[in-house]
GROMACS .gro file of C-alpha atoms in nm:
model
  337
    1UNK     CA    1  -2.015  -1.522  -1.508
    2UNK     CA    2  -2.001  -1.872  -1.659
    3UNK     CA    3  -1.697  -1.927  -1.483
    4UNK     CA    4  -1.781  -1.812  -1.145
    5UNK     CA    5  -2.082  -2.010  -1.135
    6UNK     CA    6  -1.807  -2.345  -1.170
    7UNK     CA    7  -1.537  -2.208  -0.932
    8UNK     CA    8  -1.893  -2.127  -0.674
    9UNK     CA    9  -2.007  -2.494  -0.742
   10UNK     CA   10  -1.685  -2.647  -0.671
   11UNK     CA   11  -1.654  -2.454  -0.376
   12UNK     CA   12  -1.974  -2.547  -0.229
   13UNK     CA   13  -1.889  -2.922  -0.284
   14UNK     CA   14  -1.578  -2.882  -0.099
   15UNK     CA   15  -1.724  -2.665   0.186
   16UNK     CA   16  -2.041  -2.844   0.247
   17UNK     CA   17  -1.965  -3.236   0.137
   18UNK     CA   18  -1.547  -3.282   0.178
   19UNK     CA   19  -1.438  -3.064   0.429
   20UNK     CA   20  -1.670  -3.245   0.669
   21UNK     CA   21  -1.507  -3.547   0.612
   22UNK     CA   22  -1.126  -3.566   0.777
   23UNK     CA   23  -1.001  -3.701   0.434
   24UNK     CA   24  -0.610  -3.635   0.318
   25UNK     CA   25  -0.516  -3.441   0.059
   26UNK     CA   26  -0.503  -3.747  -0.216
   27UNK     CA   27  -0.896  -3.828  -0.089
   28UNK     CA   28  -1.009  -3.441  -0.145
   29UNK     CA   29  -0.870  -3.436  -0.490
   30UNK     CA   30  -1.044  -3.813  -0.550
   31UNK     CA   31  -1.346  -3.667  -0.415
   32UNK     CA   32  -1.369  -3.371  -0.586
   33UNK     CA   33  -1.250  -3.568  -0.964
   34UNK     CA   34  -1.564  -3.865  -0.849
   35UNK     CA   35  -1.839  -3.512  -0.878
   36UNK     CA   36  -1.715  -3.326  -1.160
   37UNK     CA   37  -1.528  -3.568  -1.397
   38UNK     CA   38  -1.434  -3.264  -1.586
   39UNK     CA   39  -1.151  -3.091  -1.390
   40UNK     CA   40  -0.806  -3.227  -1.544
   41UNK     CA   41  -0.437  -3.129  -1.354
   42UNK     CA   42  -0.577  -3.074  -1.021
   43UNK     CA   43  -0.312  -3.051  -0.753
   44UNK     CA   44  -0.288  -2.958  -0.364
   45UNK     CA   45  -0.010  -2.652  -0.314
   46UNK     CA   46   0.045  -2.373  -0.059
   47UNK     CA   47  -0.059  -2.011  -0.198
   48UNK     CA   48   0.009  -1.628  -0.024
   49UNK     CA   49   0.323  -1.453   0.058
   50UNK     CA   50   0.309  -1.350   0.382
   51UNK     CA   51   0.077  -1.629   0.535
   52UNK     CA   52   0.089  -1.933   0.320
   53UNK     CA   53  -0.210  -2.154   0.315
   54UNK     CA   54  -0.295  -2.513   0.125
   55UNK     CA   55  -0.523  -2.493  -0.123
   56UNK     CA   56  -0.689  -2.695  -0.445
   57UNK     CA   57  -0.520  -2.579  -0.803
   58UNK     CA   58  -0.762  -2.659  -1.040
   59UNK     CA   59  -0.616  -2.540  -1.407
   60UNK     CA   60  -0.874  -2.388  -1.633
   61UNK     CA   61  -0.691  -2.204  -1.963
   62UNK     CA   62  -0.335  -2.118  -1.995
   63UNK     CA   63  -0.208  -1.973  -1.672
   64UNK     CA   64  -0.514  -1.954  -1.494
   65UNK     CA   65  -0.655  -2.212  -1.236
   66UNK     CA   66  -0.890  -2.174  -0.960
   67UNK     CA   67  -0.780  -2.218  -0.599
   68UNK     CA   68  -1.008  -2.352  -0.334
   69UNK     CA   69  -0.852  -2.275   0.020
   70UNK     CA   70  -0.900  -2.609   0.231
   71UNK     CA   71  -0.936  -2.361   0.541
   72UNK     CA   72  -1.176  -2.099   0.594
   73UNK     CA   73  -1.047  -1.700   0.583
   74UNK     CA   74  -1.135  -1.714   0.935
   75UNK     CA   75  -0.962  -2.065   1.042
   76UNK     CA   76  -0.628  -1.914   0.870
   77UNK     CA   77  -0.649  -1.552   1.053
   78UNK     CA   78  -0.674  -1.781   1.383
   79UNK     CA   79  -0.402  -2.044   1.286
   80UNK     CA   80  -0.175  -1.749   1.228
   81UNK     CA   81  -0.297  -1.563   1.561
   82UNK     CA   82  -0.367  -1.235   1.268
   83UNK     CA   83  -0.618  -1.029   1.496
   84UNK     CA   84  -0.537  -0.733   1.296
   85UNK     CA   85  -0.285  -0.599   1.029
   86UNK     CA   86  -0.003  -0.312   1.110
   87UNK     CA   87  -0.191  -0.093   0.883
   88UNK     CA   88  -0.502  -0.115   1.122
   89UNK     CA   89  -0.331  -0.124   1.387
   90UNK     CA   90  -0.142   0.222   1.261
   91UNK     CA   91  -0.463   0.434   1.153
   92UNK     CA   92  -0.658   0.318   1.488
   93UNK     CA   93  -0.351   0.461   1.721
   94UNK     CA   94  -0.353   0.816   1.843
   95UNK     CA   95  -0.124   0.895   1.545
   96UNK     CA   96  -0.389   0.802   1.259
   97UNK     CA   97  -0.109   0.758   1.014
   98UNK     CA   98  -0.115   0.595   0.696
   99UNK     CA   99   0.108   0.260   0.704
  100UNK     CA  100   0.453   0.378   0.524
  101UNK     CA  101   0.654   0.169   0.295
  102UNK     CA  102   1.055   0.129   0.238
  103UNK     CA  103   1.167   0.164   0.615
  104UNK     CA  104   1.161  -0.159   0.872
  105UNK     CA  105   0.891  -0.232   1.030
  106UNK     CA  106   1.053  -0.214   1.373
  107UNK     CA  107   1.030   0.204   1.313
  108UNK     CA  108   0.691   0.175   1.252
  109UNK     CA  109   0.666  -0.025   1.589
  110UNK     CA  110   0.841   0.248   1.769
  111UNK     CA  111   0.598   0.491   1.651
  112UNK     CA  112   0.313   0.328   1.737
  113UNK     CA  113   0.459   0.288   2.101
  114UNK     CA  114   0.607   0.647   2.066
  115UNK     CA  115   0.345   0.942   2.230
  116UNK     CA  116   0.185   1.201   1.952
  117UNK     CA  117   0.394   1.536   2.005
  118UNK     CA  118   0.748   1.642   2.001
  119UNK     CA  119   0.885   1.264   2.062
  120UNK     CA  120   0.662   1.137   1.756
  121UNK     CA  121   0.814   1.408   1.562
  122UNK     CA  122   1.187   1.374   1.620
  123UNK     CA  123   1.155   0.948   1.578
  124UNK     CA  124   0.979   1.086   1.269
  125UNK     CA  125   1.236   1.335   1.142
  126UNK     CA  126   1.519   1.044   1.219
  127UNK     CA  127   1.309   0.856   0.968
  128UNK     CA  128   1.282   1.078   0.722
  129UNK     CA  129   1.648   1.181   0.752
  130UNK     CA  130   1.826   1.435   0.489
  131UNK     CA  131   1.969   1.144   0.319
  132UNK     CA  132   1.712   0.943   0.337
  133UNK     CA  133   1.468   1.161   0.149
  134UNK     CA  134   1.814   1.239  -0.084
  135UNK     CA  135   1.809   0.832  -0.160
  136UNK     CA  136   1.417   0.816  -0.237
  137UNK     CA  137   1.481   1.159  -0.488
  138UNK     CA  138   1.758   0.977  -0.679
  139UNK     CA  139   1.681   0.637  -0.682
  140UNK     CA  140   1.312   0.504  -0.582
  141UNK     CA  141   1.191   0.799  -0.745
  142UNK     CA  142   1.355   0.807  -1.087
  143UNK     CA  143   1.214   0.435  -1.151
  144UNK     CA  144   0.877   0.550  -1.166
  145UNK     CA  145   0.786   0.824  -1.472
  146UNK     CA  146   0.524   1.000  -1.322
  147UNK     CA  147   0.778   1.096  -1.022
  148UNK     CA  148   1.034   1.183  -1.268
  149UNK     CA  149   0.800   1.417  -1.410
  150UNK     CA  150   0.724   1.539  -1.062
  151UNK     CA  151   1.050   1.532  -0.926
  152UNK     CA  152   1.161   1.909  -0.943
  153UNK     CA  153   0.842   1.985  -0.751
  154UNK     CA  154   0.910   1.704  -0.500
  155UNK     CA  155   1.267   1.841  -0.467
  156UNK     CA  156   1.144   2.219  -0.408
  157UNK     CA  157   0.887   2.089  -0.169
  158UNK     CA  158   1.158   1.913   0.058
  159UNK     CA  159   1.347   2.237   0.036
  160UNK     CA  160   1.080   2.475   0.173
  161UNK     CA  161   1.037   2.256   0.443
  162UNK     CA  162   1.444   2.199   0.557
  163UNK     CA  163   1.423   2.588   0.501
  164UNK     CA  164   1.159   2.604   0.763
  165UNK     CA  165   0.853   2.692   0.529
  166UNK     CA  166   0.638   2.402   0.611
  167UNK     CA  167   0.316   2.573   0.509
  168UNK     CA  168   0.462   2.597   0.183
  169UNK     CA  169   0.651   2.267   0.128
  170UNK     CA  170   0.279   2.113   0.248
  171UNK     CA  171   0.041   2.300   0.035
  172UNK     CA  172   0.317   2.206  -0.282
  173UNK     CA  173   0.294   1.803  -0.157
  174UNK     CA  174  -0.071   1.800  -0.167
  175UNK     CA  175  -0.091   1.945  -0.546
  176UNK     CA  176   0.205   1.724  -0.613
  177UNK     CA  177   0.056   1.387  -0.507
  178UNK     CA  178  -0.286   1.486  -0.671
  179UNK     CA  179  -0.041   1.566  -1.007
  180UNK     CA  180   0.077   1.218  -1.014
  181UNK     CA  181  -0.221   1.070  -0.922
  182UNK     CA  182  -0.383   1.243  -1.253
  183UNK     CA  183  -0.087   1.150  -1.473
  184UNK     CA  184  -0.080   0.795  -1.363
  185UNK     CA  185  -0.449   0.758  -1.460
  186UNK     CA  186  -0.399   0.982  -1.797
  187UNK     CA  187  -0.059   0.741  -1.918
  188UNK     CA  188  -0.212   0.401  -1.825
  189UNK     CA  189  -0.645   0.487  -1.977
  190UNK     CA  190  -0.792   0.451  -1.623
  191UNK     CA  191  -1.070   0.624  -1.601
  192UNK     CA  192  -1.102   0.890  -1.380
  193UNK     CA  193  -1.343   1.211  -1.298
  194UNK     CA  194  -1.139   1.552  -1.378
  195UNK     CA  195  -1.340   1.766  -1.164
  196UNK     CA  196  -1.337   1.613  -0.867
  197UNK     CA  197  -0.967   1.621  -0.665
  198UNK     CA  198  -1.026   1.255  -0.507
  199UNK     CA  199  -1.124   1.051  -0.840
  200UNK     CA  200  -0.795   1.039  -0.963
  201UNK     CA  201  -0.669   0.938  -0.611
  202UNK     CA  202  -0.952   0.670  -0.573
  203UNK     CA  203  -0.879   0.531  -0.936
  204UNK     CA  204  -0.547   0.473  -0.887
  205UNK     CA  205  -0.571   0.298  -0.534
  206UNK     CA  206  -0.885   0.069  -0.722
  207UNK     CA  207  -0.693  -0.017  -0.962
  208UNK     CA  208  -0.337  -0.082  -0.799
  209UNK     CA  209  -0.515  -0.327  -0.520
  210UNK     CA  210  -0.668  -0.548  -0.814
  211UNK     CA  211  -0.367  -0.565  -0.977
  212UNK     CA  212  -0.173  -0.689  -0.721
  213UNK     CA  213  -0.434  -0.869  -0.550
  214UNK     CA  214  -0.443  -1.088  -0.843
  215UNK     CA  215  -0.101  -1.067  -1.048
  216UNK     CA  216   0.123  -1.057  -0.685
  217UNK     CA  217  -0.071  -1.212  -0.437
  218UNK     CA  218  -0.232  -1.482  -0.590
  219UNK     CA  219   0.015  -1.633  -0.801
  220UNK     CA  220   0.201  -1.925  -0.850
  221UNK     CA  221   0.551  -1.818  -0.925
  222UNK     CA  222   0.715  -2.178  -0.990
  223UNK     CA  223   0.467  -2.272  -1.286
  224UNK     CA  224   0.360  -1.920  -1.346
  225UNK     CA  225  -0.011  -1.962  -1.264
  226UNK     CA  226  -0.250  -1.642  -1.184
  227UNK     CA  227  -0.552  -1.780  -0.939
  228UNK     CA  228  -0.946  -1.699  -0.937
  229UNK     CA  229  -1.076  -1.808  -0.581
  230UNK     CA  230  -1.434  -1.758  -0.394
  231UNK     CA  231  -1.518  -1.415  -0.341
  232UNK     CA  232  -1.481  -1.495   0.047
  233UNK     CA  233  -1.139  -1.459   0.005
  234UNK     CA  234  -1.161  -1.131  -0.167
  235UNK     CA  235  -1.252  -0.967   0.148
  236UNK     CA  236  -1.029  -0.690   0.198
  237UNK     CA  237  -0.991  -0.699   0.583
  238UNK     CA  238  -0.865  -1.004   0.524
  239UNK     CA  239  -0.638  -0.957   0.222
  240UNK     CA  240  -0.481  -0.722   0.420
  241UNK     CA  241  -0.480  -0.917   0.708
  242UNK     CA  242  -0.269  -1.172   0.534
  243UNK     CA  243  -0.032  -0.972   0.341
  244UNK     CA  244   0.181  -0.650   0.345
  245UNK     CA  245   0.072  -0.450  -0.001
  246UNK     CA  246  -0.256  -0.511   0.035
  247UNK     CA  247  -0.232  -0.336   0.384
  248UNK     CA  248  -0.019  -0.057   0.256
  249UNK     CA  249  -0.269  -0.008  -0.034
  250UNK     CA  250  -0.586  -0.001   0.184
  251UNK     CA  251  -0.439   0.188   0.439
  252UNK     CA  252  -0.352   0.427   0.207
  253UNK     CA  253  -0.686   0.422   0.048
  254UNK     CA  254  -0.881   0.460   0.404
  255UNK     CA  255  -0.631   0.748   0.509
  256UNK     CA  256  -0.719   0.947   0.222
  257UNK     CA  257  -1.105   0.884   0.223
  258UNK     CA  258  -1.131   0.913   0.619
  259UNK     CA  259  -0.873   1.167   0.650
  260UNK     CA  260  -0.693   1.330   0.340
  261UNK     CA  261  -0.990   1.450   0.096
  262UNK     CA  262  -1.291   1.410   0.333
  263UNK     CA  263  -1.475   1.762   0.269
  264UNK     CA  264  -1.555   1.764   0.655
  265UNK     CA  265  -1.304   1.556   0.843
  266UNK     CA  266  -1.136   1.762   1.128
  267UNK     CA  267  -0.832   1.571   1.090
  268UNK     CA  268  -0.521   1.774   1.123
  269UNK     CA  269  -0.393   1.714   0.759
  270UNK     CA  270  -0.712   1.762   0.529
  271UNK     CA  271  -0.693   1.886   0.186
  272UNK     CA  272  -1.007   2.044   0.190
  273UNK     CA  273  -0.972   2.245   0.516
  274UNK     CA  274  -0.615   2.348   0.424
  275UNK     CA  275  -0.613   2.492   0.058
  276UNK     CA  276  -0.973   2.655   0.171
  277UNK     CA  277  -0.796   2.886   0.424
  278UNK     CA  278  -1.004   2.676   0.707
  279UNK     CA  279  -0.683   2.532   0.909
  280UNK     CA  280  -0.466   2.797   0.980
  281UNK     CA  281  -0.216   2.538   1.189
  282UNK     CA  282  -0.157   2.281   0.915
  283UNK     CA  283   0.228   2.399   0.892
  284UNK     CA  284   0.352   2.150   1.157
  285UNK     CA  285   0.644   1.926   1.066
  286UNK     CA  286   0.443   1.616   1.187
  287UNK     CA  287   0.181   1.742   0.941
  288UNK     CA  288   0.486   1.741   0.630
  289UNK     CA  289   0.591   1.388   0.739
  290UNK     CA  290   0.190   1.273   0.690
  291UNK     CA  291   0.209   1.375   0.340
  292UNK     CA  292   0.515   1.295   0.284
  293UNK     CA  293   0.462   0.946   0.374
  294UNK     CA  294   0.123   1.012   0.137
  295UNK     CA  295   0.377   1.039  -0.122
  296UNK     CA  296   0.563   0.712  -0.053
  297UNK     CA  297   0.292   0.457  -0.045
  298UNK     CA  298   0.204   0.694  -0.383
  299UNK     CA  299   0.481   0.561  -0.528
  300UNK     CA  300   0.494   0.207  -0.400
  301UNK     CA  301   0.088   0.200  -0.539
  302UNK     CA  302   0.220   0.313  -0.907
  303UNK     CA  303   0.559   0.076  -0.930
  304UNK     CA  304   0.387  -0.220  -0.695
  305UNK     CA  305   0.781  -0.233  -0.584
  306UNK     CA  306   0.796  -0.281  -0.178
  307UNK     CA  307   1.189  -0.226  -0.219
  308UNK     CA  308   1.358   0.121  -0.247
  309UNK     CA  309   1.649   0.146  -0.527
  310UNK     CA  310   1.954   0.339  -0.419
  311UNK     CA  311   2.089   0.672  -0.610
  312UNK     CA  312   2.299   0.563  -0.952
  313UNK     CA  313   2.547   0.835  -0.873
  314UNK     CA  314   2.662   0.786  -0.470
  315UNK     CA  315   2.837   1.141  -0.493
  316UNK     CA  316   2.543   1.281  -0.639
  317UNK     CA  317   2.347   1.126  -0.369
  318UNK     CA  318   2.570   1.219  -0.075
  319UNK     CA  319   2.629   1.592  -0.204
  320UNK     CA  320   2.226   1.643  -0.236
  321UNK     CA  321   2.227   1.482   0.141
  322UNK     CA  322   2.466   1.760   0.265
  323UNK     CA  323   2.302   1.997   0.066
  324UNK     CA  324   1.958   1.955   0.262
  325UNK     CA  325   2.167   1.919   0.602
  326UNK     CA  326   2.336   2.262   0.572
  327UNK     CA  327   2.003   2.428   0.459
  328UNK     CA  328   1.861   2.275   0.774
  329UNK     CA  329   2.167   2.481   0.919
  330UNK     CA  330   2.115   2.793   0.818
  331UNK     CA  331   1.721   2.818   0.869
  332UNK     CA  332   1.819   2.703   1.240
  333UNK     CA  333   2.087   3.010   1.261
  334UNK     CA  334   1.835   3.221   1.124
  335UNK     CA  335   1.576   3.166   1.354
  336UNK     CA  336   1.876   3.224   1.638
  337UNK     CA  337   1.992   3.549   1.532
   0.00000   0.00000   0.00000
């Protein structure tokens, strides 16, 4: 509290005495020394990943400094013409997706621009391709434990569904990500409600945004500083706004309290209508591609890794590739004959 109450006061110097003033960056840090002789190391550097933006490093203990942003969170969403973030942009289209991580951006362009129905679902199915999913089973996945764990499930769930039992391969994702959710919470002490099927899910999302909020975002990699600025910048519209995990993590987080595990929603894919017999036409392959992108931004909110890993063993990879092409095969010459 003690050191909020500094970080606020400093702020409110800088807002209301020195940013009215059209002084350089040597005259702010003169300024702001001449009020509170106190600070020591103070220094002027650009923070963010995505968007970079000055701000005022003022060092308080080892590896932690505070950061005063000489712009506003609203003068730096207008410098960078940021109305809103893909994520937004994503859940607010006719597709209400969650925003997926380890495929280019420019796909999920395309299927924002792409019509909901049978031309959503084939850009979909080229996205989550045999091999693709084959890649994500034998590399991205076997980085992360709780997947491991998971990852005969996650393998018999992509099965039903190249053998045409969607319903199935659905009903198994849904326990699936609320399995790993649980474990997550259970191997790292993060509190969590066992009765409930969404506090595990909500825990998990809480507690992956902080973390990389402050150890990702808001660090300063060359000297290995973590920052603490003004709660305005805290503001998750725009965190998000301003920088790719945070959007994938809130967008997850508002899919599956909007959508997901809302007891009423009439969403499509909803837990709650699903495994209580209410939707009887969940079993659509749009519907497995949903959850199965669930499952990705899962596992990018456990490893805080944007970047997929390829399989260890290429002929392992390419054989379990064929493998789910040929039982694509023969549910398609079943159906035929």
């Amino acid at each position: 509290m003690k050191s909020e109450k500094k970080l606020n006061s400093y702020y409110l110097y800088f807002v209301n005495v020195i940013k009215k003033n059209s002084f350089n960056d040597e005259e702010i840090l003169r300024e702001l020394k001449d009020k509170f002789p106190d600070i020591h190391g103070e220094f002027i550097t650009e923070i963010g990943r995505h968007y970079e933006f000055k701000s005022i490093i003022i060092p308080i203990e080892d590896g932690i400094c505070y950061a005063i942003p000489l712009q506003t969170p609203d003068e730096i969403l207008l410098e960078n013409n940021i109305i809103e973030s893909m994520g937004e942009r994503l859940i607010n289209s006719e597709h209400k997706w969650v925003l997926p991580p380890f495929i280019e951006n420019y796909n999920v362009v395309k299927l924002m621009e792409t019509e909901h129905g049978i031309k959503a679902e084939k850009l979909l199915g080229s996205i989550y391709n045999p091999f693709y999913i084959a890649r994500q089973l034998l590399g991205t996945y076997q980085k992360i434990p709780e997947f491991v764990s998971h990852i005969l499930l996650i393998n018999e769930a992509v099965e039903s569904f190249f053998s045409k039992h969607t319903a199935s391969s659905i009903t198994l994702l849904l326990t699936i990500i609320e399995g790993i959710s649980r474990e997550y919470c259970e191997n790292n002490n993060i509190h969590f409600d066992n009765i409930g099927s969404t506090d595990a899910f909500k825990a998990v999302i809480r507690n992956r945004k902080q973390v990389w909020r402050d150890k990702v975002l808001f660090q300063i990699y060359k000297v290995k500083k973590f920052l603490k600025l003004p709660k305005d910048y805290y503001d998750e519209t725009f965190l998000r706004r301003i920088d790719e995990g945070m959007d994938l993590l809130i967008s997850y987080e508002n899919y599956g309290i909007d959508y997901l595990y809302k007891s009423n929603s009439e969403h499509p894919l909803n837990r709650h209508s699903i495994l209580h017999g209410v939707n009887k036409e969940y079993y659509t392959p749009t519907n497995f591609y949903r959850l199965f992108s669930c499952l990705e931004v899962l596992a990018f909110s456990i490893s805080l890794n944007p970047f997929y890993y390829s399989a260890d063993d290429f002929d392992e990879y390419k054989n379990l590739g064929q493998k789910f092409i040929k039982t694509i095969h023969f549910s398609e010459n079943n159906a035929e004959a």
